[in-house]
């Protein structure tokens, strides 16, 4: 299949990720139909897009050819019948995702490419819901998707090489940095690396070795600052593999090898402390704090990207 054939994109789910993904495709000239099941959720999504003034909007019940309009919105899944590619960003739950793809499989053309933004679920298992699993793949964005360049393309057991190739070319066309994940393992590459860090961070908290704020400081002012420029294996090369090997042989046995989510995390969730969205987690979020943090994060991320692209050119 040819990348030129992809013109119309169906985004399923207008939450944190779906809205950002819709913005990327619209920015690069694709016609986007954004589906959300609830009116209230769609309203919040529209407010987020409008507040940025980034794209023209035509909130509609039925698609029209309004000149200049790039994101159309709908509550009716059958409006996605004519799209060339689906990007799904609904709840992180296998049955919920299979259910929506089962419906989309009946609605969409047999040539439609199906992609899921799951952070960790099995691509192959979600793909059992569709009749052409060779056209089904993971397309995993990083939050905020409209800013962060990395984009994992995950090959399920039945995903064809041709599908991966189209998605990689599509990602490049939208100035993203595609990463091909060749095996469908839980968490792919990014969520595995991220959770390995979170697991050890919470192990350090549980053992009373450092406070959450000090652990975050190590990453913000040390490790993470370098990671914006060099990957961990490049850093190992620069530091000297003999040193990394010596540290590894001494430290590895004392690291957390927990096979479940850390207890401190389970306890916070059970207490309804879900982080910024519930007002508290490891830290407290009085009204407006999370919004300000996100705005500050996005502004600085764009600044870092500008700096990186200046160096590249
Ligand atoms: N938030 C992140 O940092 C992040 C990053 C990468 C990938 N993801 C993945 O993207 C997906 C969405 O995450 P999010 O953070 O945007 O979630 P969210 O809760 O902000 O949005 C989910 C959206 O899906 C809709 N939805 C939920 N269940 C549905 C159903 N049964 N049918 C139709 N619509 C339904 C909700 O109405 C909501 O609009 C998840 O699979 C998540 O793992 C999230």
Coordinates of C-alpha atoms and ligand atoms in Angstrom, one line a residue:
X1 CA 0.0 0.0 0.0
X2 CA 1.0 3.5 -0.9
X3 CA 1.3 6.3 1.7
X4 CA -0.2 8.7 -0.9
X5 CA -3.5 6.7 -0.6
X6 CA -3.8 7.9 3.1
X7 CA -5.8 11.1 3.1
X8 CA -8.5 10.7 5.7
X9 CA -7.9 9.7 9.3
X10 CA -10.4 8.5 11.9
X11 CA -9.4 9.2 15.5
X12 CA -11.3 7.1 18.1
X13 CA -11.4 8.7 21.6
X14 CA -11.1 12.4 22.3
X15 CA -9.2 12.2 25.6
X16 CA -5.7 13.3 26.5
X17 CA -4.1 11.4 23.6
X18 CA -6.8 11.4 20.9
X19 CA -7.0 15.2 20.7
X20 CA -3.3 15.6 20.4
X21 CA -3.1 12.9 17.7
X22 CA -5.9 14.6 15.8
X23 CA -4.0 17.8 15.9
X24 CA -0.8 16.2 14.4
X25 CA -2.7 14.7 11.5
X26 CA -4.6 18.0 10.9
X27 CA -1.4 20.0 11.0
X28 CA 0.0 17.9 8.2
X29 CA -3.0 18.4 6.0
X30 CA -4.9 15.2 6.6
X31 CA -8.7 15.3 6.9
X32 CA -9.5 14.1 10.4
X33 CA -12.7 12.8 11.8
X34 CA -12.6 12.7 15.6
X35 CA -15.0 10.3 17.3
X36 CA -16.0 10.4 20.9
X37 CA -18.8 8.5 22.4
X38 CA -19.9 11.2 24.9
X39 CA -21.0 14.8 24.3
X40 CA -19.3 16.1 27.4
X41 CA -16.0 14.5 26.5
X42 CA -16.2 15.9 23.0
X43 CA -17.0 19.4 24.4
X44 CA -13.9 19.3 26.6
X45 CA -11.8 18.2 23.5
X46 CA -13.1 21.0 21.4
X47 CA -12.3 23.5 24.1
X48 CA -8.7 22.2 24.2
X49 CA -8.2 22.5 20.5
X50 CA -9.9 25.9 20.2
X51 CA -7.9 27.3 23.1
X52 CA -4.7 26.6 21.0
X53 CA -6.2 28.1 17.8
X54 CA -4.0 25.5 16.0
X55 CA -6.5 24.1 13.6
X56 CA -9.8 25.0 11.9
X57 CA -12.8 23.3 13.3
X58 CA -16.0 22.2 12.0
X59 CA -17.9 20.4 14.7
X60 CA -20.5 18.5 12.7
X61 CA -22.8 15.6 12.9
X62 CA -22.1 14.8 9.3
X63 CA -19.0 15.4 7.3
X64 CA -19.1 18.2 4.7
X65 CA -16.5 19.7 2.4
X66 CA -16.1 23.0 4.3
X67 CA -13.1 24.7 2.9
X68 CA -10.2 24.9 5.3
X69 CA -11.8 22.7 8.0
X70 CA -9.5 19.8 8.9
X71 CA -11.0 18.3 12.1
X72 CA -14.5 17.1 12.0
X73 CA -16.2 15.7 15.1
X74 CA -18.8 13.0 15.5
X75 CA -20.5 10.8 18.1
X76 CA -21.4 8.3 15.3
X77 CA -18.9 5.6 14.7
X78 CA -20.3 4.8 11.3
X79 CA -19.0 8.2 10.1
X80 CA -15.6 6.6 10.0
X81 CA -16.6 4.3 7.2
X82 CA -14.5 6.1 4.6
X83 CA -11.3 6.7 6.5
X84 CA -8.0 5.3 5.3
X85 CA -6.5 4.9 8.7
X86 CA -7.9 4.5 12.2
X87 CA -5.9 5.7 15.3
X88 CA -7.6 4.5 18.5
X89 CA -7.0 6.1 21.9
X90 CA -9.7 4.9 24.2
X91 CA -9.5 3.1 27.6
X92 CA -6.5 1.0 28.2
X93 CA -8.5 -2.2 28.5
X94 CA -8.2 -5.2 26.1
X95 CA -11.9 -6.1 25.9
X96 CA -12.9 -2.4 25.4
X97 CA -10.4 -2.1 22.6
X98 CA -11.4 -5.4 21.0
X99 CA -15.0 -4.4 21.1
X100 CA -14.5 -1.1 19.3
X101 CA -12.3 -2.7 16.6
X102 CA -14.9 -5.4 16.1
X103 CA -17.4 -2.6 15.3
X104 CA -14.9 -0.7 13.1
X105 CA -14.1 -3.9 11.2
X106 CA -17.7 -4.0 10.1
X107 CA -18.0 -0.3 9.4
X108 CA -14.7 0.4 7.6
X109 CA -13.4 -0.6 4.2
X110 CA -11.2 -3.8 4.1
X111 CA -8.2 -1.7 3.1
X112 CA -8.4 0.6 6.1
X113 CA -5.2 0.5 8.3
X114 CA -6.1 0.0 12.0
X115 CA -3.7 1.3 14.6
X116 CA -4.0 1.4 18.4
X117 CA -2.2 3.8 20.8
X118 CA -2.2 1.2 23.6
X119 CA 0.7 1.8 26.0
X120 CA 1.2 -1.8 26.9
X121 CA -1.5 -4.3 25.8
X122 CA -0.8 -7.0 23.2
X123 CA -1.2 -5.8 19.6
X124 CA -1.8 -9.4 18.5
X125 CA -4.6 -9.9 21.0
X126 CA -6.4 -6.6 20.1
X127 CA -6.0 -7.6 16.4
X128 CA -8.0 -10.8 16.9
X129 CA -11.1 -8.5 16.7
X130 CA -10.5 -7.6 13.0
X131 CA -10.6 -9.7 9.8
X132 CA -7.4 -8.3 8.4
X133 CA -4.8 -8.4 11.2
X134 CA -2.1 -7.9 8.7
X135 CA -3.3 -4.3 8.4
X136 CA -3.3 -3.9 12.2
X137 CA -0.4 -2.4 14.2
X138 CA 0.5 -0.5 17.3
X139 CA 1.1 3.2 16.7
X140 CA 2.1 4.4 20.2
X141 CA 2.5 8.2 20.7
X142 CA 4.2 9.9 23.7
X143 CA 2.2 12.5 25.7
X144 CA 1.9 15.3 24.6
X145 CA 1.7 13.6 21.2
X146 CA 1.5 16.9 19.2
X147 CA 5.0 17.8 20.6
X148 CA 7.1 14.7 21.4
X149 CA 8.6 13.3 18.2
X150 CA 9.1 9.6 19.2
X151 CA 6.5 7.3 17.8
X152 CA 6.6 3.5 18.3
X153 CA 5.4 1.4 15.4
X154 CA 4.6 -2.1 16.9
X155 CA 4.5 -5.2 14.8
X156 CA 1.9 -7.7 16.0
X157 CA 2.2 -11.4 15.2
X158 CA 0.2 -11.0 12.0
X159 CA 1.1 -7.4 11.0
X160 CA 2.6 -7.3 7.5
X161 CA 5.9 -5.7 6.7
X162 CA 4.1 -3.5 4.2
X163 CA 1.8 -2.1 7.0
X164 CA 4.8 -1.3 9.1
X165 CA 6.5 0.4 6.2
X166 CA 3.5 2.6 5.4
X167 CA 3.2 3.6 9.1
X168 CA 7.0 4.4 9.4
X169 CA 6.8 6.5 6.2
X170 CA 3.7 8.2 7.6
X171 CA 5.4 9.0 10.8
X172 CA 8.4 10.5 9.0
X173 CA 6.1 12.5 6.8
X174 CA 4.7 14.1 10.0
X175 CA 8.2 14.9 11.2
X176 CA 8.0 12.2 13.9
X177 CA 10.8 9.8 14.9
X178 CA 9.5 6.3 14.2
X179 CA 10.9 3.4 16.3
X180 CA 10.1 -0.1 14.9
X181 CA 9.2 -2.5 17.7
X182 CA 9.8 -5.9 16.0
X183 CA 8.2 -8.1 18.7
X184 CA 4.9 -7.6 20.4
X185 CA 6.0 -7.7 24.1
X186 CA 4.1 -6.1 26.9
X187 CA 5.0 -2.4 27.2
X188 CA 7.0 -2.5 23.9
X189 CA 10.1 -0.4 24.4
X190 CA 9.1 2.9 25.9
X191 CA 6.7 1.7 28.6
X192 CA 9.1 -1.0 29.6
X193 CA 12.0 1.5 30.1
X194 CA 9.7 3.9 31.8
X195 CA 8.3 1.4 34.2
X196 CA 11.7 0.0 35.0
X197 CA 12.6 3.5 36.2
X198 CA 9.3 3.9 38.1
X199 CA 9.6 0.5 39.8
X200 CA 13.1 1.3 41.1
X201 CA 12.1 4.8 42.1
X202 CA 9.3 3.5 44.2
X203 CA 11.5 0.8 45.6
X204 CA 13.9 3.6 46.8
X205 CA 10.9 5.4 48.4
X206 CA 9.6 2.2 50.1
X207 CA 13.1 1.5 51.5
X208 CA 13.3 5.1 52.8
X209 CA 16.5 5.7 50.7
X210 CA 15.2 9.0 49.2
X211 CA 12.1 11.1 49.1
X212 CA 9.9 11.3 46.0
X213 CA 11.1 14.9 45.5
X214 CA 14.8 14.0 45.7
X215 CA 14.3 11.1 43.3
X216 CA 12.5 13.4 40.8
X217 CA 15.4 15.9 41.3
X218 CA 18.0 13.2 40.3
X219 CA 16.1 12.7 37.0
X220 CA 15.2 16.4 36.3
X221 CA 18.7 17.8 37.1
X222 CA 20.9 14.8 36.2
X223 CA 19.8 11.7 34.3
X224 CA 16.9 13.2 32.3
X225 CA 18.9 16.2 31.3
X226 CA 21.4 14.0 29.5
X227 CA 18.7 11.6 28.2
X228 CA 17.2 14.6 26.2
X229 CA 20.5 14.4 24.1
X230 CA 21.9 10.9 24.4
X231 CA 20.3 7.5 24.9
X232 CA 21.4 5.3 27.9
X233 CA 23.6 3.1 25.6
X234 CA 25.4 6.1 24.1
X235 CA 25.9 7.4 27.7
X236 CA 27.3 4.0 28.6
X237 CA 29.8 4.2 25.7
X238 CA 30.9 7.7 26.7
X239 CA 31.3 6.7 30.3
X240 CA 33.2 3.6 29.5
X241 CA 31.7 0.1 29.3
X242 CA 34.2 -1.3 31.9
X243 CA 32.8 1.2 34.4
X244 CA 29.2 0.4 33.5
X245 CA 30.0 -3.3 33.7
X246 CA 31.6 -2.9 37.2
X247 CA 28.7 -0.8 38.5
X248 CA 26.2 -3.4 37.0
X249 CA 27.8 -6.4 38.6
X250 CA 27.7 -4.7 42.0
X251 CA 24.3 -2.9 41.8
X252 CA 22.2 -5.3 39.8
X253 CA 21.5 -7.8 42.7
X254 CA 20.1 -5.0 45.0
X255 CA 17.7 -3.6 42.4
X256 CA 13.9 -4.2 42.7
X257 CA 12.9 -7.4 40.9
X258 CA 9.2 -7.0 41.9
X259 CA 6.9 -8.8 39.6
X260 CA 3.8 -6.7 40.4
X261 CA 3.0 -3.0 40.5
X262 CA 4.8 -1.5 43.6
X263 CA 2.7 -1.6 46.8
X264 CA 3.0 2.2 47.4
X265 CA 1.5 2.7 44.0
X266 CA -1.3 0.2 44.6
X267 CA -2.1 1.9 48.0
X268 CA -2.3 5.4 46.5
X269 CA -4.7 4.2 43.7
X270 CA -6.8 2.3 46.3
X271 CA -7.1 5.6 48.3
X272 CA -8.3 7.5 45.2
X273 CA -5.1 9.4 44.9
X274 CA -4.6 9.2 41.1
X275 CA -2.2 12.1 40.7
X276 CA -2.9 15.5 39.1
X277 CA -6.4 14.5 37.8
X278 CA -7.7 13.7 41.3
X279 CA -5.9 16.6 43.1
X280 CA -3.2 14.5 44.7
X281 CA -0.7 11.6 44.2
X282 CA 2.9 11.8 45.2
X283 CA 2.3 15.6 45.4
X284 CA -0.7 17.8 45.9
X285 CA -2.4 19.7 43.0
X286 CA -4.5 22.6 44.1
X287 CA -6.8 24.0 41.5
X288 CA -4.9 25.3 38.5
X289 CA -1.5 23.8 39.4
X290 CA -1.7 20.8 37.0
X291 CA -2.8 23.1 34.1
X292 CA 0.1 25.5 34.8
X293 CA 2.6 22.6 35.0
X294 CA 1.4 21.2 31.7
X295 CA 1.6 24.6 30.0
X296 CA 5.2 25.1 31.4
X297 CA 6.2 21.6 30.3
X298 CA 4.9 22.1 26.8
X299 CA 6.6 25.5 26.4
X300 CA 10.0 24.1 27.6
X301 CA 9.7 20.9 25.5
X302 CA 9.2 23.1 22.4
X303 CA 12.2 25.1 23.4
X304 CA 14.3 22.0 23.8
X305 CA 13.1 20.7 20.4
X306 CA 14.0 24.0 18.8
X307 CA 17.5 23.8 20.3
X308 CA 17.9 20.2 19.1
X309 CA 16.8 21.0 15.5
X310 CA 19.1 24.0 15.4
X311 CA 22.0 21.6 16.2
X312 CA 20.8 19.1 13.6
X313 CA 20.7 21.7 10.9
Ligands
LIG1 N1 -2.0 9.5 28.7 C1 -0.8 9.1 28.3 O1 0.2 9.6 28.7 C2 -0.7 8.0 27.2 C3 0.4 8.0 26.4 C4 0.5 7.0 25.3 C5 -0.6 6.2 25.1 N2 -1.7 6.3 25.9 C6 -2.8 5.4 25.6 O2 -3.8 6.1 24.9 C7 -5.1 5.5 25.3 C8 -6.0 6.7 25.8 O3 -5.4 7.3 26.9 P1 -5.8 8.8 27.3 O4 -4.7 9.2 28.3 O5 -6.1 9.6 26.1 O6 -7.1 8.4 28.1 P2 -8.4 9.4 28.5 O7 -9.0 8.8 29.6 O8 -7.9 10.9 28.5 O9 -9.3 9.3 27.2 C9 -9.9 8.1 26.8 C10 -11.1 8.5 25.9 O10 -11.7 7.2 25.5 C11 -13.1 7.3 25.6 N3 -13.6 5.9 25.9 C12 -13.3 5.2 27.1 N4 -13.9 4.0 27.0 C13 -14.6 4.0 25.8 C14 -15.4 3.1 25.1 N5 -15.7 1.9 25.7 N6 -15.9 3.4 23.9 C15 -15.6 4.6 23.3 N7 -14.8 5.5 23.9 C16 -14.3 5.2 25.1 C17 -13.3 8.3 26.8 O11 -14.6 8.9 26.6 C18 -12.2 9.3 26.5 O12 -12.6 10.3 25.6 C19 -4.9 4.4 26.3 O13 -4.8 3.2 25.6 C20 -3.5 4.8 26.9 O14 -2.8 3.7 27.4 C21 -1.8 7.2 26.9

